[in-house]
Amino acid sequence: MIKNDNRRLANVKTRHEAGLDYVKDNIVLNSPFSSNLIKEMKPYFPGDEDALMEHFDKLEQMVNFVVKAPKSVERISEFFMEMKDCRFSITRASGNTLSAVEFFELKSLLIQMTRIRGEMANVMEAGISIPDEYILEDVENVLDILDPRHDRIHTFYVYDEFSPKLAEMRRKRKDLEKKARKMQRATKDEIKHKYGITLTPKFDIVLSKSCTDYKIIDGIPELAMVGEDHLTASFELKPTPEALKIINEIEDITTEIEDEELKVLEGLSKAIAKHTDVLLSNIDRIAALDLMMGRAIFADEKKCVRPEIVKEHVIEFKNARHLQVEEVLSSKGKKYKPISMSLKSGVSCITGANMGGKTISLKLSGMIALMAQYGFFVPCQEAKIGLSGYMQMLIGDSQSVERGLSSFGSEMEELKEILDNSVDRSMLLIDEIASGTNPVEGLALTRSLVDYLKDRPYISLITTHFETVTEDEGVTNMQVRGLKGVDFSKLDKEIRYANRRERIDIIGKYMDYSLDVVKGNREVPKDALNIAKMLGINKEIIEGAQKYIK
């Protein structure tokens, strides 16, 4: 189990920017009990490696279940969707009398519990394992309390079987009602024979006041006017003294029946209260099962794999995909280019021109690490994860209008928070630090930050335009391949007659977002100049820039 503490692995912004919120939002939950579980989900921290691997063992079993028994998964999901949240009624049963509606919902829940338990038994008989903690406890005996006829249908009534006394009173009332109706029918027939007037089966009649029979009916002593307006009048049968006596008996016995039904509901409430623990335990199991099935279905649909959890602090992955970006590209008919990366304690820098996907690579490393530490399988071919104790991302426009701070000022505040809160085994993801100030100071600040971080026990990943930052000893430089190896004459022909939007898309199609680890002397990449040239920037400006590079 995860330790129950208040440690925070990553702040709201980091979880959102990295894509963990996207992952959570795409976990399909069907029961009314599991939404809080995903909201309150806790990460695993260094020291929880064994617990995380145990969790992954269970998730692996659930993925196997999802893949091999899709029909059972579908049926169980349907059972989840039919459930009502009865936790309040279950806890209220102790010391209170539940209503018939509450018993109906509770009975339906019990039926779904027994069906889920039966479905899972069938799955296990087929040789598919399911972790014990998701197997529901048997509640057939509790269901029998509310379903004495063993119909197992979604209805509830205070059945005669609940009370012999109740059954006898209902039988007696039924006999009296038959006797009263017999008397009413006899009077109805007598009126028809004597006056030629036919009453409805409810022993009443509605007539227009202009009708020739109106005065006749108004004078019949066996009928009483019960309503009228300026056009019509309603009459119904007067009860005879004998019928009135029976009606009074029916009213008295109905009161007794209602009292007895209340006693039955009180008794049922007390009986249910005795099983509060098992019912709430099953609800907890349903919530956990629903969430774990959601994780497993997500892992299967997104082609996620189980990461290897190691003691050393490393983040390594092969052919990983940022799921949110992949979905956006897929909606546009484009294909995502997987990224591989190997990070360890120290500083790694991603360099390359804009449009090269540096920021997405940064976010991807955060998403893989966060998903693993929150107990998800990860979207890549393989991964090795050493748990972090703190993870923070500094990314995007941090401008604070309310406080009158520039982008740079807000960025420095965020950087201070990150550095103040970093601990051993931190993972720091910093995107284009100091890009909002002048290049001389920006480069100086970036190089000093690298010097500060490279000897600390953090995994620090920084994207930057300042190529010289990576010349420091001990800094790993990963360079975006970009347009390396592209046939520019072919590309130039393709974009020559395209419009502005099409040109951007065409360049993106040729862009290689893979990362190469670069060591030693290397040529400064010229992707920015190539892109500027293809998008029509004046040739004189391009040549001038090339001169300054040399």
Coordinates of C-alpha atoms in Angstrom, one line a residue:
M1 CA 0.0 0.0 0.0
I2 CA 1.0 3.6 -0.6
K3 CA 2.1 5.4 2.6
N4 CA -0.7 7.7 3.8
D5 CA 1.1 11.0 4.0
N6 CA 0.8 14.5 2.7
R7 CA 3.9 14.6 0.6
R8 CA 3.5 16.2 -2.8
L9 CA 5.3 14.8 -5.7
A10 CA 4.4 17.5 -8.3
N11 CA 2.3 20.6 -8.3
V12 CA -0.9 21.1 -10.2
K13 CA 0.8 22.9 -13.1
T14 CA 3.4 20.1 -13.5
R15 CA 0.8 17.4 -13.5
H16 CA -1.2 19.2 -16.1
E17 CA 1.7 20.2 -18.4
A18 CA 3.2 16.8 -18.3
G19 CA -0.1 15.2 -19.3
L20 CA -1.0 13.3 -16.1
D21 CA -4.4 15.1 -16.0
Y22 CA -5.0 14.0 -19.6
V23 CA -4.3 10.4 -18.5
K24 CA -6.7 10.6 -15.5
D25 CA -9.4 12.3 -17.6
N26 CA -9.3 9.4 -20.1
I27 CA -9.6 6.6 -17.5
V28 CA -13.2 5.3 -18.0
L29 CA -15.0 4.7 -14.7
N30 CA -18.4 3.2 -14.6
S31 CA -19.4 2.8 -10.9
P32 CA -20.6 5.7 -8.7
F33 CA -18.0 4.8 -6.1
S34 CA -14.7 5.3 -8.0
S35 CA -14.6 8.9 -9.0
N36 CA -13.1 10.0 -5.6
L37 CA -10.4 7.3 -5.9
I38 CA -8.9 8.8 -9.0
K39 CA -9.2 12.4 -7.6
E40 CA -7.4 11.3 -4.4
M41 CA -4.9 9.1 -6.1
K42 CA -1.5 9.2 -4.4
P43 CA 1.9 8.7 -6.0
Y44 CA 4.6 6.2 -4.9
F45 CA 7.8 7.7 -3.5
P46 CA 11.4 6.4 -3.1
G47 CA 11.2 3.6 -0.6
D48 CA 7.8 2.4 -2.1
E49 CA 9.4 0.4 -4.9
D50 CA 8.2 -3.0 -3.6
A51 CA 4.7 -1.7 -3.1
L52 CA 4.7 -0.2 -6.6
M53 CA 5.9 -3.5 -8.1
E54 CA 3.2 -5.3 -6.2
H55 CA 0.7 -2.9 -7.7
F56 CA 2.0 -3.5 -11.2
D57 CA 1.7 -7.2 -10.6
K58 CA -2.0 -6.7 -10.0
L59 CA -2.3 -4.3 -13.0
E60 CA -0.6 -6.9 -15.2
Q61 CA -3.2 -9.5 -14.1
M62 CA -6.0 -7.0 -14.9
V63 CA -4.6 -6.2 -18.3
N64 CA -4.5 -10.0 -19.0
F65 CA -8.2 -10.2 -17.8
V66 CA -9.2 -7.2 -20.0
V67 CA -7.5 -8.7 -23.1
K68 CA -8.6 -12.4 -22.6
A69 CA -12.2 -11.8 -21.3
P70 CA -13.6 -8.7 -23.0
K71 CA -17.2 -10.0 -22.7
S72 CA -16.9 -10.4 -19.0
V73 CA -15.3 -6.9 -18.7
E74 CA -18.2 -5.5 -20.7
R75 CA -20.8 -7.2 -18.5
I76 CA -19.1 -6.1 -15.3
S77 CA -18.9 -2.5 -16.6
E78 CA -22.7 -2.7 -17.3
F79 CA -23.3 -3.9 -13.7
F80 CA -21.3 -0.9 -12.5
M81 CA -23.3 1.5 -14.5
E82 CA -26.6 0.2 -13.1
M83 CA -25.5 0.8 -9.5
K84 CA -26.8 3.6 -7.2
D85 CA -24.6 5.0 -4.4
C86 CA -26.3 3.5 -1.3
R87 CA -23.5 4.2 1.2
F88 CA -25.6 6.8 3.0
S89 CA -28.6 4.4 3.3
I90 CA -26.3 1.6 4.5
T91 CA -24.8 3.7 7.3
R92 CA -28.2 5.2 8.1
A93 CA -29.8 1.8 8.6
S94 CA -28.2 1.7 12.1
G95 CA -30.7 3.5 14.3
N96 CA -33.0 4.6 11.5
T97 CA -35.8 3.1 9.3
L98 CA -35.0 3.0 5.6
S99 CA -37.7 3.9 3.1
A100 CA -39.0 1.5 0.5
V101 CA -37.1 3.5 -2.2
E102 CA -33.9 3.0 -0.3
F103 CA -34.5 -0.7 0.0
F104 CA -35.2 -0.9 -3.7
E105 CA -31.8 0.7 -4.5
L106 CA -30.1 -1.4 -1.9
K107 CA -31.6 -4.6 -3.3
S108 CA -30.6 -3.6 -6.8
L109 CA -27.0 -3.0 -5.5
L110 CA -26.9 -6.5 -3.9
I111 CA -28.1 -8.1 -7.1
Q112 CA -25.3 -6.4 -9.0
M113 CA -22.8 -7.5 -6.4
T114 CA -23.9 -11.1 -6.7
R115 CA -23.7 -10.9 -10.5
I116 CA -20.2 -9.4 -10.4
R117 CA -19.1 -12.1 -8.0
G118 CA -20.5 -14.8 -10.3
E119 CA -19.0 -13.3 -13.4
M120 CA -15.5 -13.2 -11.8
A121 CA -15.9 -16.8 -10.6
N122 CA -16.5 -17.8 -14.2
V123 CA -13.5 -15.9 -15.4
M124 CA -11.3 -17.6 -12.8
E125 CA -12.7 -21.0 -13.7
A126 CA -11.5 -20.2 -17.2
G127 CA -7.9 -19.9 -15.8
I128 CA -7.7 -16.1 -15.8
S129 CA -6.4 -14.8 -12.4
I130 CA -7.8 -11.8 -10.6
P131 CA -6.2 -10.3 -7.5
D132 CA -8.0 -11.4 -4.3
E133 CA -8.6 -7.8 -3.2
Y134 CA -11.0 -7.3 -6.1
I135 CA -13.1 -10.4 -5.4
L136 CA -16.4 -9.4 -3.7
E137 CA -17.5 -11.1 -0.6
D138 CA -20.6 -13.3 -0.8
V139 CA -23.8 -11.3 0.0
E140 CA -26.4 -13.8 -1.0
N141 CA -27.6 -14.1 2.6
V142 CA -28.0 -10.3 2.8
L143 CA -29.9 -10.3 -0.5
D144 CA -32.2 -13.0 0.9
I145 CA -33.2 -10.6 3.6
L146 CA -34.7 -8.2 1.0
D147 CA -35.7 -10.9 -1.5
P148 CA -37.5 -13.6 0.5
R149 CA -39.1 -15.0 -2.8
H150 CA -35.6 -15.3 -4.4
D151 CA -36.9 -13.6 -7.5
R152 CA -33.6 -11.7 -8.0
I153 CA -35.4 -8.9 -10.0
H154 CA -35.0 -5.2 -9.5
T155 CA -38.2 -4.5 -7.6
F156 CA -38.9 -4.1 -3.9
Y157 CA -42.2 -4.6 -2.0
V158 CA -43.1 -5.3 1.6
Y159 CA -43.8 -8.9 0.8
D160 CA -46.3 -11.0 2.7
E161 CA -43.4 -13.3 3.5
F162 CA -41.9 -10.7 5.8
S163 CA -44.7 -11.0 8.3
P164 CA -47.5 -13.7 8.7
K165 CA -49.6 -11.1 10.5
L166 CA -49.2 -8.7 7.6
A167 CA -50.2 -11.5 5.2
E168 CA -53.4 -12.3 7.2
M169 CA -54.4 -8.6 7.4
R170 CA -53.9 -8.1 3.7
R171 CA -56.0 -11.2 3.0
K172 CA -58.8 -9.9 5.3
R173 CA -58.7 -6.5 3.6
K174 CA -58.9 -8.1 0.2
D175 CA -62.0 -10.1 1.3
L176 CA -63.7 -7.0 2.6
E177 CA -63.0 -5.1 -0.6
K178 CA -64.6 -7.9 -2.6
K179 CA -67.6 -7.9 -0.3
A180 CA -68.0 -4.1 -0.6
R181 CA -67.7 -4.2 -4.4
K182 CA -70.3 -6.9 -4.6
M183 CA -72.7 -4.7 -2.7
Q184 CA -71.9 -1.8 -5.0
R185 CA -72.5 -3.9 -8.1
A186 CA -75.9 -5.0 -6.7
T187 CA -76.9 -1.4 -6.1
K188 CA -75.6 -0.4 -9.6
D189 CA -77.7 -3.2 -11.2
E190 CA -80.8 -2.1 -9.2
I191 CA -80.4 1.5 -10.4
K192 CA -80.1 0.3 -14.0
H193 CA -83.2 -1.8 -13.7
K194 CA -85.3 0.8 -11.9
Y195 CA -84.2 4.0 -13.6
G196 CA -82.5 2.8 -16.8
I197 CA -79.2 4.6 -15.8
T198 CA -75.9 2.8 -16.3
L199 CA -73.0 3.8 -14.0
T200 CA -69.3 3.4 -14.9
P201 CA -67.2 0.5 -13.5
K202 CA -66.2 3.1 -10.8
F203 CA -69.9 3.5 -9.9
D204 CA -70.1 7.1 -11.0
I205 CA -71.6 9.1 -13.9
V206 CA -71.0 12.6 -15.4
L207 CA -73.9 14.3 -17.2
S208 CA -74.6 17.5 -19.0
K209 CA -77.1 19.6 -17.1
S210 CA -79.0 20.0 -20.3
C211 CA -79.5 16.2 -20.6
T212 CA -83.0 14.9 -20.3
D213 CA -81.8 12.3 -17.7
Y214 CA -80.3 15.0 -15.4
K215 CA -83.4 15.7 -13.3
I216 CA -84.1 11.9 -13.0
I217 CA -80.5 11.2 -11.8
D218 CA -80.6 14.2 -9.5
G219 CA -83.6 12.7 -7.8
I220 CA -82.2 9.1 -7.3
P221 CA -81.6 8.6 -3.6
E222 CA -78.9 6.0 -4.1
L223 CA -76.7 8.6 -5.9
A224 CA -75.0 11.7 -4.5
M225 CA -73.7 14.7 -6.4
V226 CA -69.9 15.1 -5.8
G227 CA -69.1 17.9 -8.2
E228 CA -70.5 20.3 -10.7
D229 CA -69.8 23.3 -13.0
H230 CA -72.1 25.5 -15.2
L231 CA -72.3 22.7 -17.8
T232 CA -72.0 19.3 -16.1
A233 CA -72.5 17.5 -12.8
S234 CA -70.8 14.4 -11.4
F235 CA -72.7 11.7 -9.4
E236 CA -71.4 8.7 -7.5
L237 CA -73.0 5.8 -5.7
K238 CA -73.9 6.4 -2.0
P239 CA -72.7 3.6 0.2
T240 CA -75.5 1.7 2.0
P241 CA -75.3 1.4 5.8
E242 CA -74.0 -2.2 5.3
A243 CA -71.4 -1.0 2.7
L244 CA -70.4 1.9 4.9
K245 CA -69.7 -0.4 7.8
I246 CA -67.4 -2.5 5.6
I247 CA -65.6 0.6 4.2
N248 CA -64.9 1.7 7.8
E249 CA -63.5 -1.8 8.5
I250 CA -61.3 -1.5 5.4
E251 CA -59.9 1.9 6.6
D252 CA -59.2 0.5 10.1
I253 CA -57.4 -2.6 8.8
T254 CA -55.5 -0.4 6.2
T255 CA -54.1 1.6 9.2
E256 CA -53.1 -1.6 10.9
I257 CA -51.4 -2.8 7.7
E258 CA -49.4 0.5 7.4
D259 CA -48.3 0.1 11.0
E260 CA -47.2 -3.5 10.4
E261 CA -45.4 -2.5 7.2
L262 CA -43.5 0.1 9.1
K263 CA -42.5 -2.5 11.7
V264 CA -41.3 -4.7 8.8
L265 CA -39.2 -1.9 7.4
E266 CA -37.8 -1.2 10.9
G267 CA -36.8 -4.9 11.2
L268 CA -35.3 -5.0 7.7
S269 CA -33.2 -1.9 8.6
K270 CA -31.9 -3.5 11.7
A271 CA -31.1 -6.7 9.7
I272 CA -29.2 -4.7 7.1
A273 CA -27.3 -2.7 9.7
K274 CA -25.8 -6.0 11.0
H275 CA -24.1 -6.4 7.6
T276 CA -22.8 -2.8 7.3
D277 CA -19.1 -3.8 7.3
V278 CA -19.4 -6.4 4.5
L279 CA -21.5 -4.1 2.3
L280 CA -19.1 -1.1 2.7
S281 CA -16.2 -3.5 2.1
N282 CA -17.7 -4.7 -1.1
I283 CA -18.3 -1.1 -2.2
D284 CA -14.6 -0.3 -1.6
R285 CA -13.7 -3.4 -3.6
I286 CA -16.0 -2.3 -6.4
A287 CA -14.4 1.1 -6.5
A288 CA -10.9 -0.3 -6.6
L289 CA -11.9 -2.9 -9.2
D290 CA -13.5 -0.2 -11.4
L291 CA -10.4 2.0 -11.2
M292 CA -8.0 -0.9 -11.9
M293 CA -10.1 -2.1 -14.8
G294 CA -10.0 1.5 -16.1
R295 CA -6.2 1.5 -15.8
A296 CA -6.0 -1.8 -17.6
I297 CA -8.3 -0.8 -20.4
F298 CA -6.4 2.4 -20.9
A299 CA -3.1 0.5 -20.9
D300 CA -4.4 -1.9 -23.5
E301 CA -6.0 0.7 -25.8
K302 CA -2.9 3.1 -25.6
K303 CA -0.4 0.3 -26.0
C304 CA 1.3 1.0 -22.7
V305 CA 3.8 -1.3 -21.1
R306 CA 4.9 -2.1 -17.5
P307 CA 7.9 -0.1 -16.6
E308 CA 10.9 -1.7 -14.8
I309 CA 11.2 -0.1 -11.3
V310 CA 14.8 0.2 -10.1
K311 CA 16.5 1.5 -7.0
E312 CA 18.9 3.9 -8.7
H313 CA 17.5 7.3 -9.8
V314 CA 17.2 7.0 -13.6
I315 CA 14.5 7.7 -16.2
E316 CA 15.0 5.7 -19.4
F317 CA 12.5 5.0 -22.1
K318 CA 12.5 3.7 -25.6
N319 CA 10.1 4.8 -28.4
A320 CA 7.8 6.7 -26.0
R321 CA 4.8 8.7 -27.1
H322 CA 3.2 11.7 -25.5
L323 CA -0.4 10.6 -25.6
Q324 CA -2.1 14.0 -25.6
V325 CA 0.1 15.2 -28.5
E326 CA -0.4 11.9 -30.3
E327 CA -4.2 12.3 -30.1
V328 CA -4.0 15.8 -31.6
L329 CA -1.8 14.6 -34.4
S330 CA -4.0 11.6 -35.1
S331 CA -7.1 13.8 -35.4
K332 CA -5.2 15.7 -38.1
G333 CA -4.2 12.5 -39.9
K334 CA -0.6 12.8 -38.8
K335 CA 1.6 10.2 -37.1
Y336 CA 3.5 10.8 -33.9
K337 CA 7.3 10.2 -34.0
P338 CA 8.3 8.2 -30.8
I339 CA 11.2 9.5 -28.7
S340 CA 13.8 7.7 -26.7
M341 CA 15.7 9.2 -23.8
S342 CA 18.1 8.2 -21.0
L343 CA 18.3 10.5 -17.9
K344 CA 20.3 10.1 -14.7
S345 CA 21.5 12.4 -11.9
G346 CA 23.1 15.4 -13.4
V347 CA 22.1 17.9 -16.1
S348 CA 20.9 16.9 -19.6
C349 CA 20.1 19.6 -22.2
I350 CA 17.9 19.3 -25.2
T351 CA 19.0 21.7 -28.0
G352 CA 17.7 22.5 -31.4
A353 CA 15.6 25.0 -33.3
N354 CA 12.0 25.9 -32.7
M355 CA 9.6 23.5 -34.3
G356 CA 12.0 20.8 -33.2
G357 CA 9.8 19.4 -30.5
K358 CA 12.1 20.2 -27.6
T359 CA 9.3 21.2 -25.2
I360 CA 7.3 18.1 -26.1
S361 CA 10.3 15.9 -25.4
L362 CA 10.6 17.6 -22.0
K363 CA 6.9 17.1 -21.2
L364 CA 7.2 13.5 -22.4
S365 CA 9.9 12.7 -19.9
G366 CA 7.7 14.2 -17.1
M367 CA 4.6 12.2 -18.3
I368 CA 6.5 8.9 -18.3
A369 CA 7.9 9.4 -14.8
L370 CA 4.6 10.7 -13.4
M371 CA 2.5 7.9 -14.9
A372 CA 4.8 5.3 -13.5
Q373 CA 4.8 6.8 -10.0
Y374 CA 1.0 7.1 -10.1
G375 CA 0.7 3.4 -10.9
F376 CA 0.1 3.5 -14.6
F377 CA 1.7 1.5 -17.3
V378 CA 3.6 3.8 -19.7
P379 CA 3.2 4.5 -23.5
C380 CA 6.5 3.3 -24.9
Q381 CA 8.3 0.1 -26.0
E382 CA 10.2 -0.2 -22.7
A383 CA 11.0 1.9 -19.7
K384 CA 13.2 1.9 -16.6
I385 CA 12.1 4.2 -13.8
G386 CA 13.8 5.1 -10.5
L387 CA 11.3 6.9 -8.3
S388 CA 11.7 10.6 -7.7
G389 CA 10.9 12.3 -4.4
Y390 CA 10.0 15.7 -6.0
M391 CA 9.2 16.6 -9.6
Q392 CA 8.6 20.1 -10.9
M393 CA 8.3 21.6 -14.4
L394 CA 9.0 25.2 -15.3
I395 CA 7.4 25.8 -18.7
G396 CA 5.6 28.3 -20.8
D397 CA 4.6 31.9 -20.3
S398 CA 4.6 32.5 -16.5
Q399 CA 3.5 36.1 -16.7
S400 CA 1.6 37.3 -13.7
V401 CA -0.6 40.2 -14.7
E402 CA -2.2 40.6 -11.3
R403 CA 1.1 41.1 -9.6
G404 CA 2.6 43.2 -12.3
L405 CA 5.4 40.7 -13.0
S406 CA 7.0 40.1 -16.4
S407 CA 7.4 36.6 -17.8
F408 CA 11.0 36.7 -16.6
G409 CA 10.0 37.8 -13.1
S410 CA 7.4 35.1 -12.7
E411 CA 9.8 32.6 -14.2
M412 CA 12.4 33.5 -11.5
E413 CA 9.8 33.1 -8.8
E414 CA 9.0 29.6 -10.0
L415 CA 12.6 28.7 -10.3
K416 CA 13.2 29.8 -6.7
E417 CA 10.3 27.6 -5.6
I418 CA 11.7 24.7 -7.5
L419 CA 15.2 25.0 -6.1
D420 CA 14.0 25.7 -2.5
N421 CA 11.8 22.6 -2.5
S422 CA 14.2 20.2 -4.3
V423 CA 15.3 17.1 -2.3
D424 CA 17.5 14.1 -3.1
R425 CA 16.1 12.3 -6.1
S426 CA 14.3 15.3 -7.5
M427 CA 13.4 15.5 -11.2
L428 CA 13.6 19.1 -12.5
L429 CA 12.2 19.9 -16.0
I430 CA 13.1 23.4 -17.2
D431 CA 12.0 24.8 -20.5
E432 CA 14.0 27.7 -22.1
I433 CA 15.1 29.4 -18.9
A434 CA 15.9 33.1 -19.1
S435 CA 14.5 33.4 -22.7
G436 CA 12.6 36.5 -21.6
T437 CA 15.7 38.6 -20.9
N438 CA 18.7 39.8 -23.0
P439 CA 20.8 37.0 -24.5
V440 CA 24.0 37.9 -22.6
E441 CA 22.4 37.7 -19.2
G442 CA 20.2 34.8 -20.3
L443 CA 23.2 32.7 -21.3
A444 CA 25.1 33.6 -18.1
L445 CA 22.1 32.7 -16.0
T446 CA 21.6 29.4 -17.8
R447 CA 25.2 28.4 -17.5
S448 CA 25.3 29.3 -13.8
L449 CA 22.1 27.3 -13.3
V450 CA 23.7 24.3 -15.0
D451 CA 26.8 24.6 -12.8
Y452 CA 24.5 24.7 -9.7
L453 CA 22.5 21.6 -10.7
K454 CA 25.1 19.3 -12.3
D455 CA 26.6 18.2 -9.0
R456 CA 23.3 17.8 -7.1
P457 CA 21.4 14.5 -6.7
Y458 CA 18.7 15.6 -9.2
I459 CA 17.7 14.5 -12.7
S460 CA 17.7 17.9 -14.4
L461 CA 16.5 18.2 -17.9
I462 CA 16.8 21.7 -19.6
T463 CA 15.8 22.8 -23.1
T464 CA 17.8 25.7 -24.4
H465 CA 18.8 27.7 -27.4
F466 CA 22.2 28.4 -25.8
E467 CA 24.4 25.8 -27.4
T468 CA 27.5 26.7 -25.4
V469 CA 25.8 25.6 -22.2
T470 CA 26.3 22.0 -23.3
E471 CA 30.0 22.5 -23.5
D472 CA 30.4 22.2 -19.8
E473 CA 32.0 19.0 -18.6
G474 CA 29.4 16.6 -17.2
V475 CA 26.5 18.0 -19.1
T476 CA 24.7 15.6 -21.5
N477 CA 23.6 17.2 -24.8
M478 CA 20.7 15.7 -26.7
Q479 CA 20.2 17.4 -30.0
V480 CA 16.9 17.3 -32.0
R481 CA 17.7 15.8 -35.4
G482 CA 15.3 18.3 -36.9
L483 CA 16.0 18.7 -40.7
K484 CA 19.3 16.8 -40.6
G485 CA 19.6 14.7 -43.8
V486 CA 16.6 16.3 -45.5
D487 CA 16.7 16.9 -49.3
F488 CA 16.1 20.7 -49.2
S489 CA 15.7 21.0 -52.9
K490 CA 12.8 18.5 -52.7
L491 CA 11.3 20.2 -49.7
D492 CA 11.7 23.6 -51.3
K493 CA 9.7 22.5 -54.4
E494 CA 7.0 21.0 -52.2
I495 CA 6.4 24.2 -50.2
R496 CA 6.9 26.7 -53.1
Y497 CA 3.3 27.0 -54.1
A498 CA 1.7 26.1 -50.7
N499 CA -0.1 28.6 -48.6
R500 CA 1.1 29.7 -45.1
R501 CA -0.7 27.0 -43.1
E502 CA 0.3 24.3 -45.6
R503 CA 4.0 25.4 -45.5
I504 CA 4.2 24.9 -41.7
D505 CA 2.6 21.5 -42.0
I506 CA 4.9 20.4 -44.8
I507 CA 8.0 21.4 -42.8
G508 CA 6.6 19.6 -39.8
K509 CA 6.2 16.5 -41.9
Y510 CA 9.9 16.5 -42.7
M511 CA 11.0 17.3 -39.2
D512 CA 12.7 14.4 -37.3
Y513 CA 12.0 14.9 -33.5
S514 CA 14.3 12.1 -32.4
L515 CA 17.2 13.0 -30.1
D516 CA 20.8 12.3 -30.7
V517 CA 23.3 12.4 -27.8
V518 CA 26.1 14.7 -29.1
K519 CA 29.6 14.6 -27.7
G520 CA 32.7 16.6 -28.4
N521 CA 33.0 19.2 -31.2
R522 CA 29.9 19.5 -33.3
E523 CA 28.5 21.8 -36.0
V524 CA 25.9 24.3 -34.8
P525 CA 22.6 23.2 -36.4
K526 CA 21.1 25.6 -38.9
D527 CA 17.5 24.5 -38.8
A528 CA 16.3 27.9 -37.7
L529 CA 17.9 29.5 -40.8
N530 CA 16.7 26.8 -43.1
I531 CA 13.1 27.2 -41.8
A532 CA 13.3 31.0 -42.1
K533 CA 14.6 30.7 -45.6
M534 CA 11.9 28.2 -46.7
L535 CA 9.2 30.5 -45.2
G536 CA 10.4 33.4 -47.4
I537 CA 12.6 35.5 -45.2
N538 CA 14.8 37.8 -47.3
K539 CA 17.9 36.1 -48.7
E540 CA 20.1 39.0 -47.6
I541 CA 19.0 38.5 -43.9
I542 CA 19.7 34.7 -44.1
E543 CA 23.2 35.3 -45.6
G544 CA 23.9 37.9 -42.9
A545 CA 22.9 35.4 -40.2
Q546 CA 25.2 32.7 -41.7
K547 CA 28.1 35.2 -41.7
Y548 CA 27.6 35.8 -38.0
I549 CA 27.4 32.1 -37.3
K550 CA 30.8 31.7 -39.0

